[in-house]
GROMACS .gro file of C-alpha atoms in nm:
model
  388
    1MET     CA    1  10.142  11.055   7.321
    2ALA     CA    2  10.216  10.729   7.506
    3ASP     CA    3  10.010  10.424   7.420
    4HIS     CA    4   9.934  10.368   7.787
    5ALA     CA    5   9.871  10.624   8.058
    6ILE     CA    6  10.081  10.589   8.371
    7LEU     CA    7   9.766  10.640   8.575
    8SER     CA    8   9.549  10.411   8.366
    9ALA     CA    9   9.185  10.333   8.427
   10SER     CA   10   9.257   9.959   8.434
   11GLY     CA   11   9.515  10.015   8.709
   12ALA     CA   12   9.302  10.258   8.909
   13HIS     CA   13   9.211   9.997   9.170
   14ARG     CA   14   9.583   9.984   9.246
   15TRP     CA   15   9.705  10.345   9.232
   16LEU     CA   16   9.397  10.480   9.411
   17ALA     CA   17   9.473  10.251   9.705
   18CYS     CA   18   9.854  10.241   9.684
   19THR     CA   19   9.948  10.579   9.538
   20PRO     CA   20  10.330  10.533   9.513
   21SER     CA   21  10.290  10.212   9.311
   22ALA     CA   22  10.225  10.380   8.972
   23ARG     CA   23  10.570  10.542   8.964
   24PHE     CA   24  10.745  10.271   9.166
   25GLU     CA   25  10.658   9.990   8.924
   26LEU     CA   26  10.801  10.179   8.624
   27GLN     CA   27  11.149  10.055   8.720
   28PHE     CA   28  11.035   9.698   8.657
   29PRO     CA   29  10.997   9.560   8.302
   30LYS     CA   30  10.658   9.516   8.147
   31SER     CA   31  10.556   9.158   8.089
   32THR     CA   32  10.291   8.999   7.877
   33SER     CA   33  10.127   8.659   7.896
   34ALA     CA   34   9.931   8.420   7.682
   35TYR     CA   35   9.620   8.532   7.870
   36ALA     CA   36   9.682   8.898   7.782
   37GLU     CA   37   9.746   8.818   7.416
   38GLU     CA   38   9.437   8.598   7.406
   39GLY     CA   39   9.233   8.880   7.562
   40THR     CA   40   9.358   9.132   7.305
   41LEU     CA   41   9.252   8.903   7.021
   42ALA     CA   42   8.918   8.832   7.187
   43HIS     CA   43   8.847   9.207   7.202
   44SER     CA   44   8.929   9.245   6.833
   45VAL     CA   45   8.696   8.959   6.742
   46ALA     CA   46   8.422   9.101   6.966
   47GLU     CA   47   8.455   9.449   6.814
   48LEU     CA   48   8.448   9.313   6.459
   49THR     CA   49   8.146   9.094   6.528
   50THR     CA   50   7.959   9.377   6.696
   51ARG     CA   51   8.021   9.612   6.405
   52PHE     CA   52   7.879   9.345   6.174
   53TYR     CA   53   7.572   9.291   6.393
   54LEU     CA   54   7.515   9.667   6.405
   55GLY     CA   55   7.537   9.691   6.027
   56GLU     CA   56   7.851   9.907   6.028
   57ILE     CA   57   8.030   9.663   5.795
   58ASP     CA   58   7.895   9.418   5.537
   59GLU     CA   59   7.929   9.040   5.540
   60ASN     CA   60   8.224   9.033   5.298
   61ALA     CA   61   8.425   9.278   5.506
   62TYR     CA   62   8.337   9.083   5.819
   63GLU     CA   63   8.439   8.747   5.672
   64ASP     CA   64   8.767   8.884   5.534
   65LYS     CA   65   8.871   9.042   5.863
   66LEU     CA   66   8.759   8.738   6.065
   67ALA     CA   67   8.967   8.512   5.840
   68GLU     CA   68   9.267   8.731   5.915
   69LEU     CA   69   9.208   8.724   6.291
   70SER     CA   70   9.146   8.348   6.292
   71LYS     CA   71   9.505   8.288   6.180
   72SER     CA   72   9.614   8.352   6.537
   73SER     CA   73   9.691   8.044   6.746
   74TYR     CA   74   9.469   8.192   7.019
   75PHE     CA   75   9.160   8.193   6.801
   76ASN     CA   76   8.896   7.921   6.852
   77GLU     CA   77   8.523   7.866   6.815
   78GLU     CA   78   8.461   7.949   7.180
   79MET     CA   79   8.609   8.294   7.125
   80LEU     CA   80   8.380   8.354   6.828
   81GLU     CA   81   8.080   8.222   7.020
   82HIS     CA   82   8.144   8.465   7.305
   83ALA     CA   83   8.200   8.752   7.061
   84GLU     CA   84   7.860   8.677   6.909
   85SER     CA   85   7.692   8.672   7.250
   86TYR     CA   86   7.852   9.010   7.327
   87ALA     CA   87   7.738   9.151   6.993
   88LYS     CA   88   7.383   9.026   7.055
   89PHE     CA   89   7.390   9.186   7.399
   90ILE     CA   90   7.490   9.523   7.250
   91VAL     CA   91   7.213   9.497   6.991
   92GLU     CA   92   6.960   9.410   7.263
   93ARG     CA   93   7.077   9.698   7.486
   94LEU     CA   94   7.046   9.933   7.187
   95ALA     CA   95   6.694   9.806   7.118
   96GLU     CA   96   6.602   9.881   7.481
   97ALA     CA   97   6.745  10.231   7.443
   98LYS     CA   98   6.529  10.296   7.135
   99LYS     CA   99   6.219  10.241   7.346
  100VAL     CA  100   6.295  10.551   7.554
  101CYS     CA  101   6.503  10.756   7.311
  102ALA     CA  102   6.423  10.829   6.948
  103ASP     CA  103   6.784  10.847   6.831
  104PRO     CA  104   7.028  10.664   7.061
  105VAL     CA  105   7.396  10.669   6.968
  106VAL     CA  106   7.627  10.366   6.990
  107ILE     CA  107   8.005  10.412   6.979
  108LEU     CA  108   8.258  10.127   6.979
  109GLU     CA  109   8.622  10.147   7.092
  110SER     CA  110   8.624  10.515   7.183
  111ARG     CA  111   8.916  10.699   7.342
  112LEU     CA  112   8.800  10.837   7.677
  113ASP     CA  113   8.995  11.124   7.831
  114PHE     CA  114   8.951  11.174   8.206
  115SER     CA  115   9.256  11.399   8.252
  116LYS     CA  116   9.031  11.655   8.423
  117TYR     CA  117   9.060  11.429   8.727
  118VAL     CA  118   9.375  11.224   8.656
  119PRO     CA  119   9.697  11.373   8.511
  120GLY     CA  120   9.736  11.230   8.160
  121GLY     CA  121   9.449  10.991   8.225
  122PHE     CA  122   9.279  10.819   7.932
  123GLY     CA  123   9.152  10.477   7.831
  124THR     CA  124   8.947  10.297   7.568
  125GLY     CA  125   8.578  10.227   7.616
  126ASP     CA  126   8.460   9.907   7.448
  127CYS     CA  127   8.109  10.039   7.392
  128LEU     CA  128   7.908  10.351   7.474
  129ILE     CA  129   7.534  10.383   7.419
  130ILE     CA  130   7.391  10.731   7.470
  131ALA     CA  131   7.014  10.736   7.508
  132GLU     CA  132   6.907  11.045   7.696
  133PRO     CA  133   6.900  11.062   7.992
  134VAL     CA  134   7.118  10.749   8.029
  135LEU     CA  135   7.480  10.697   7.925
  136ASP     CA  136   7.570  10.328   7.901
  137VAL     CA  137   7.936  10.232   7.946
  138ILE     CA  138   7.994   9.866   7.860
  139ASP     CA  139   8.320   9.674   7.904
  140TYR     CA  140   8.400   9.331   7.758
  141LYS     CA  141   8.607   9.112   7.990
  142TYR     CA  142   8.734   8.786   7.838
  143GLY     CA  143   8.917   8.659   8.146
  144LYS     CA  144   8.770   8.380   8.356
  145GLY     CA  145   9.010   8.358   8.648
  146HIS     CA  146   8.876   8.659   8.834
  147ARG     CA  147   8.519   8.786   8.844
  148VAL     CA  148   8.497   9.161   8.783
  149GLU     CA  149   8.206   9.346   8.940
  150ALA     CA  150   8.055   9.673   8.822
  151GLN     CA  151   7.957   9.820   9.158
  152ASP     CA  152   8.209  10.090   9.262
  153ASN     CA  153   8.447   9.970   8.992
  154PRO     CA  154   8.706  10.251   8.953
  155GLN     CA  155   8.796  10.160   8.594
  156MET     CA  156   8.433  10.181   8.484
  157GLN     CA  157   8.373  10.502   8.680
  158LEU     CA  158   8.675  10.668   8.521
  159TYR     CA  159   8.543  10.560   8.180
  160GLY     CA  160   8.213  10.717   8.280
  161LEU     CA  161   8.386  11.045   8.369
  162GLY     CA  162   8.576  11.037   8.040
  163ALA     CA  163   8.254  10.977   7.845
  164LEU     CA  164   8.081  11.263   8.029
  165ALA     CA  165   8.368  11.497   7.946
  166GLU     CA  166   8.323  11.410   7.578
  167PHE     CA  167   7.946  11.401   7.543
  168GLU     CA  168   7.781  11.585   7.832
  169SER     CA  169   7.770  11.913   7.640
  170LEU     CA  170   7.591  11.743   7.351
  171TYR     CA  171   7.339  11.529   7.539
  172ASP     CA  172   7.121  11.560   7.847
  173ILE     CA  173   7.282  11.286   8.059
  174GLN     CA  174   7.157  11.232   8.412
  175THR     CA  175   7.259  10.872   8.484
  176VAL     CA  176   7.566  10.665   8.395
  177ARG     CA  177   7.509  10.290   8.382
  178MET     CA  178   7.825  10.079   8.386
  179THR     CA  179   7.815   9.717   8.271
  180ILE     CA  180   8.073   9.438   8.281
  181PHE     CA  181   8.010   9.164   8.023
  182GLN     CA  182   8.218   8.859   8.119
  183PRO     CA  183   8.090   8.564   7.911
  184ARG     CA  184   8.340   8.300   8.018
  185LEU     CA  185   8.212   8.318   8.374
  186SER     CA  186   7.872   8.165   8.297
  187GLY     CA  187   7.776   8.470   8.095
  188VAL     CA  188   7.814   8.710   8.386
  189CYS     CA  189   7.666   9.051   8.307
  190ASP     CA  190   7.688   9.289   8.600
  191SER     CA  191   7.563   9.649   8.601
  192ALA     CA  192   7.573   9.944   8.839
  193GLU     CA  193   7.440  10.297   8.811
  194LYS     CA  194   7.559  10.634   8.937
  195SER     CA  195   7.403  10.974   8.893
  196VAL     CA  196   7.617  11.230   8.713
  197LYS     CA  197   7.641  11.422   9.040
  198GLU     CA  198   7.762  11.115   9.232
  199LEU     CA  199   8.020  11.029   8.969
  200LYS     CA  200   8.160  11.380   8.949
  201SER     CA  201   8.173  11.407   9.327
  202TRP     CA  202   8.377  11.085   9.341
  203GLY     CA  203   8.606  11.220   9.071
  204THR     CA  204   8.663  11.548   9.253
  205LYS     CA  205   8.680  11.434   9.616
  206THR     CA  206   8.840  11.091   9.583
  207VAL     CA  207   9.019  11.058   9.251
  208LYS     CA  208   9.177  11.403   9.211
  209PRO     CA  209   9.374  11.411   9.539
  210ARG     CA  210   9.479  11.045   9.512
  211ALA     CA  211   9.580  11.086   9.148
  212LYS     CA  212   9.788  11.393   9.236
  213LEU     CA  213   9.984  11.186   9.489
  214ALA     CA  214  10.015  10.892   9.250
  215ASP     CA  215  10.145  11.111   8.968
  216LYS     CA  216  10.424  11.233   9.195
  217GLY     CA  217  10.495  10.888   9.337
  218GLU     CA  218  10.398  11.009   9.682
  219GLY     CA  219  10.178  10.874   9.959
  220ASP     CA  220  10.191  10.551  10.157
  221PHE     CA  221  10.230  10.203  10.014
  222ALA     CA  222   9.918   9.998  10.080
  223PRO     CA  223   9.974   9.640   9.962
  224SER     CA  224   9.670   9.414   9.937
  225GLU     CA  225   9.557   9.115   9.733
  226GLU     CA  226   9.360   9.336   9.494
  227ALA     CA  227   9.616   9.615   9.463
  228CYS     CA  228   9.914   9.384   9.411
  229ARG     CA  229   9.755   9.137   9.167
  230PHE     CA  230   9.888   9.298   8.848
  231CYS     CA  231  10.158   9.526   8.989
  232ARG     CA  232  10.492   9.483   8.813
  233ALA     CA  233  10.675   9.539   9.143
  234LYS     CA  234  10.476   9.284   9.344
  235ALA     CA  235  10.752   9.021   9.378
  236GLN     CA  236  11.018   9.265   9.499
  237CYS     CA  237  10.805   9.519   9.686
  238LYS     CA  238  10.943   9.555  10.039
  239ALA     CA  239  10.614   9.696  10.170
  240ARG     CA  240  10.430   9.384  10.058
  241THR     CA  241  10.696   9.159  10.211
  242ASP     CA  242  10.687   9.347  10.544
  243LYS     CA  243  10.308   9.331  10.556
  244ASN     CA  244  10.294   8.956  10.493
  245LEU     CA  245  10.574   8.875  10.734
  246SER     CA  246  10.403   9.080  11.004
  247LEU     CA  247  10.104   8.846  10.987
  248PHE     CA  248  10.314   8.579  11.157
  249ASP     CA  249  10.388   8.810  11.450
  250GLU     CA  250  10.025   8.789  11.560
  251SER     CA  251  10.083   8.482  11.775
  252PRO     CA  252   9.759   8.354  11.931
  253ASP     CA  253   9.777   8.301  12.304
  254PRO     CA  254   9.805   8.080  12.499
  255LEU     CA  255   9.875   7.736  12.344
  256THR     CA  256   9.576   7.676  12.117
  257ILE     CA  257   9.377   7.883  11.873
  258THR     CA  258   9.002   7.911  11.833
  259ALA     CA  259   8.804   7.863  11.510
  260GLU     CA  260   8.756   8.239  11.508
  261GLU     CA  261   9.134   8.297  11.519
  262ALA     CA  262   9.188   8.033  11.252
  263GLY     CA  263   8.930   8.208  11.033
  264ALA     CA  264   9.114   8.539  11.072
  265ILE     CA  265   9.435   8.373  10.950
  266LEU     CA  266   9.263   8.202  10.658
  267ALA     CA  267   9.117   8.536  10.550
  268LYS     CA  268   9.474   8.642  10.470
  269ALA     CA  269   9.567   8.314  10.299
  270ASP     CA  270   9.500   8.415   9.937
  271ASP     CA  271   9.730   8.715   9.956
  272ILE     CA  272  10.003   8.513  10.129
  273GLU     CA  273   9.976   8.231   9.872
  274GLY     CA  274   9.996   8.482   9.586
  275TRP     CA  275  10.298   8.648   9.745
  276LEU     CA  276  10.479   8.314   9.791
  277LYS     CA  277  10.407   8.224   9.426
  278ASP     CA  278  10.560   8.555   9.315
  279LEU     CA  279  10.868   8.492   9.531
  280ARG     CA  280  10.913   8.143   9.378
  281GLU     CA  281  10.896   8.294   9.030
  282LEU     CA  282  11.149   8.562   9.125
  283VAL     CA  283  11.398   8.308   9.261
  284SER     CA  284  11.340   8.070   8.967
  285ALA     CA  285  11.403   8.350   8.718
  286ALA     CA  286  11.728   8.445   8.893
  287LEU     CA  287  11.855   8.086   8.895
  288THR     CA  288  11.754   8.032   8.532
  289ALA     CA  289  11.950   8.345   8.440
  290GLY     CA  290  12.261   8.194   8.601
  291GLU     CA  291  12.252   8.381   8.932
  292GLU     CA  292  12.315   8.205   9.263
  293VAL     CA  293  12.051   8.211   9.535
  294ALA     CA  294  12.167   8.062   9.864
  295GLY     CA  295  11.977   7.749   9.957
  296TRP     CA  296  11.807   7.702   9.619
  297LYS     CA  297  11.868   7.533   9.284
  298MET     CA  298  11.671   7.434   8.976
  299VAL     CA  299  11.605   7.061   8.933
  300GLU     CA  300  11.421   6.849   8.678
  301GLY     CA  301  11.052   6.839   8.758
  302ARG     CA  302  10.821   6.539   8.759
  303SER     CA  303  10.693   6.412   8.424
  304ASN     CA  304  10.452   6.139   8.317
  305ARG     CA  305  10.522   5.851   8.083
  306ARG     CA  306  10.356   5.863   7.741
  307PHE     CA  307  10.349   5.675   7.411
  308ALA     CA  308  10.607   5.793   7.159
  309ASP     CA  309  10.375   5.705   6.868
  310GLU     CA  310  10.017   5.579   6.926
  311ASP     CA  311   9.983   5.422   6.580
  312GLN     CA  312  10.301   5.220   6.629
  313VAL     CA  313  10.180   5.116   6.976
  314VAL     CA  314   9.861   4.973   6.827
  315GLU     CA  315  10.053   4.786   6.555
  316ALA     CA  316  10.300   4.645   6.807
  317MET     CA  317  10.020   4.518   7.034
  318LYS     CA  318   9.834   4.365   6.739
  319ALA     CA  319  10.154   4.193   6.626
  320ALA     CA  320  10.187   4.051   6.977
  321GLY     CA  321   9.847   3.886   6.935
  322TYR     CA  322   9.618   4.130   7.120
  323ASP     CA  323   9.278   4.230   6.983
  324GLU     CA  324   9.275   4.595   6.873
  325ALA     CA  325   8.930   4.645   7.032
  326LEU     CA  326   9.087   4.584   7.373
  327LEU     CA  327   9.314   4.884   7.328
  328TYR     CA  328   9.030   5.140   7.324
  329LYS     CA  329   8.783   5.238   7.593
  330ARG     CA  330   8.437   5.369   7.495
  331LYS     CA  331   8.311   5.660   7.706
  332LEU     CA  332   8.015   5.899   7.674
  333ILE     CA  333   8.126   6.251   7.590
  334THR     CA  334   8.067   6.515   7.857
  335LEU     CA  335   7.755   6.730   7.882
  336THR     CA  336   7.961   7.040   7.800
  337LYS     CA  337   8.100   6.875   7.484
  338MET     CA  338   7.752   6.757   7.385
  339GLU     CA  339   7.612   7.112   7.419
  340LYS     CA  340   7.899   7.248   7.214
  341ASP     CA  341   7.854   6.989   6.938
  342PHE     CA  342   7.475   6.987   6.915
  343GLY     CA  343   7.369   7.316   7.075
  344LYS     CA  344   7.246   7.393   7.427
  345LYS     CA  345   6.885   7.435   7.317
  346THR     CA  346   6.878   7.099   7.138
  347ILE     CA  347   7.031   6.913   7.431
  348ALA     CA  348   6.788   7.079   7.675
  349GLU     CA  349   6.491   6.970   7.461
  350VAL     CA  350   6.611   6.614   7.391
  351LEU     CA  351   6.748   6.520   7.733
  352LYS     CA  352   6.513   6.726   7.952
  353ASP     CA  353   6.496   6.558   8.296
  354LEU     CA  354   6.801   6.341   8.217
  355ILE     CA  355   7.020   6.638   8.306
  356VAL     CA  356   7.053   6.688   8.680
  357LYS     CA  357   7.270   6.910   8.895
  358PRO     CA  358   7.345   6.746   9.231
  359LYS     CA  359   7.385   6.975   9.528
  360GLY     CA  360   7.752   7.046   9.582
  361ALA     CA  361   7.933   6.937   9.895
  362PRO     CA  362   7.983   7.213  10.156
  363THR     CA  363   8.303   7.403  10.097
  364LEU     CA  364   8.471   7.682  10.289
  365ALA     CA  365   8.435   8.036  10.149
  366PRO     CA  366   8.491   8.390  10.280
  367GLU     CA  367   8.190   8.588  10.405
  368LYS     CA  368   8.207   8.820  10.098
  369ASP     CA  369   8.134   8.525   9.864
  370LYS     CA  370   7.799   8.587   9.693
  371ARG     CA  371   7.678   8.229   9.724
  372PRO     CA  372   7.424   8.173  10.003
  373ALA     CA  373   7.540   7.997  10.320
  374TYR     CA  374   7.506   7.617  10.312
  375GLN     CA  375   7.194   7.505  10.497
  376PHE     CA  376   7.303   7.203  10.698
  377GLU     CA  377   6.956   7.166  10.855
  378GLU     CA  378   6.797   7.113  10.513
  379GLN     CA  379   7.042   6.834  10.431
  380VAL     CA  380   6.974   6.660  10.760
  381LEU     CA  381   6.596   6.673  10.698
  382ALA     CA  382   6.641   6.550  10.340
  383ALA     CA  383   6.849   6.255  10.458
  384PHE     CA  384   6.585   6.177  10.721
  385ASP     CA  385   6.308   6.185  10.458
  386GLU     CA  386   6.502   5.951  10.228
  387GLY     CA  387   6.547   5.702  10.508
  388ALA     CA  388   6.179   5.711  10.608
   0.00000   0.00000   0.00000
């Protein structure tokens, strides 16, 4: 069997919306990145650490395997710290389960088959905790560039359906709770719940017909920022190009535009910027490979001057009669570095009120942003009070 399903759970947000994309992107080569390789290692470290915290392996086995994983250039203390926070979270969630269920079951890295709804569909669940009547599906996300939410998350819901297919006959499951643990985004832990009936209804009414189209490569292309983000065809997809070019046909009338019209254009900016970035990479790759692209060439980029050898620089300046102390600048380390070196709890206790968080300057954000709207009236009143 293939290592990866064509209609994967991780790609469900794409093929559910843009059904032809699953087959269409197969003609384009797979690519990996440092972020993907880092994420794979982070998952291995998190799994190992969790098994140790759960008592599935002893300390010697843990240390030996960790030493092996730490040989990777992607390994660092931050990765281990986040793995430990994930492991502690699993242990805490299991402890909560034991309060309502005498014998909860915890399963790490389980293969989840949801082919009842998706042809050939399967994935790997990071952690399942079964504590009747609740099935917990927990996913560890190491990325920090994009916040992943649990509510109506198709990947998590497909994992839920796969877990139900495996365990529903053995346990009385009424609710599926899906949790995203994303520690590098300020320890984000987001959960959502669905009843078994709701989840199965979604699988039957939404997933099945869309998956049938996707498996055949049929349906309409539906490019969007979310659907195109990780699609292998995104740079050369004609549907995406046509959609983005059509945005410029919506010429405001007459000679000026309103703030409302400007806002409508800005709402599309992220997708356009991502598309332009993909086009630059496509053209750059062609030129680097020796192809000609009319109107474009590769040139040497900007670089900054640097010292060839810092030790020799110091010796040369000293020989020229300059005091070595003048060559260094003392600066207090950052709060983040201090917390990392001495521990967050220690710094919080020692510095107390010496740590402040100024109110950020107002910045533009789309309406869907979860941060509350900036209260300009409050700032005006505060400024007035300070001047009184």
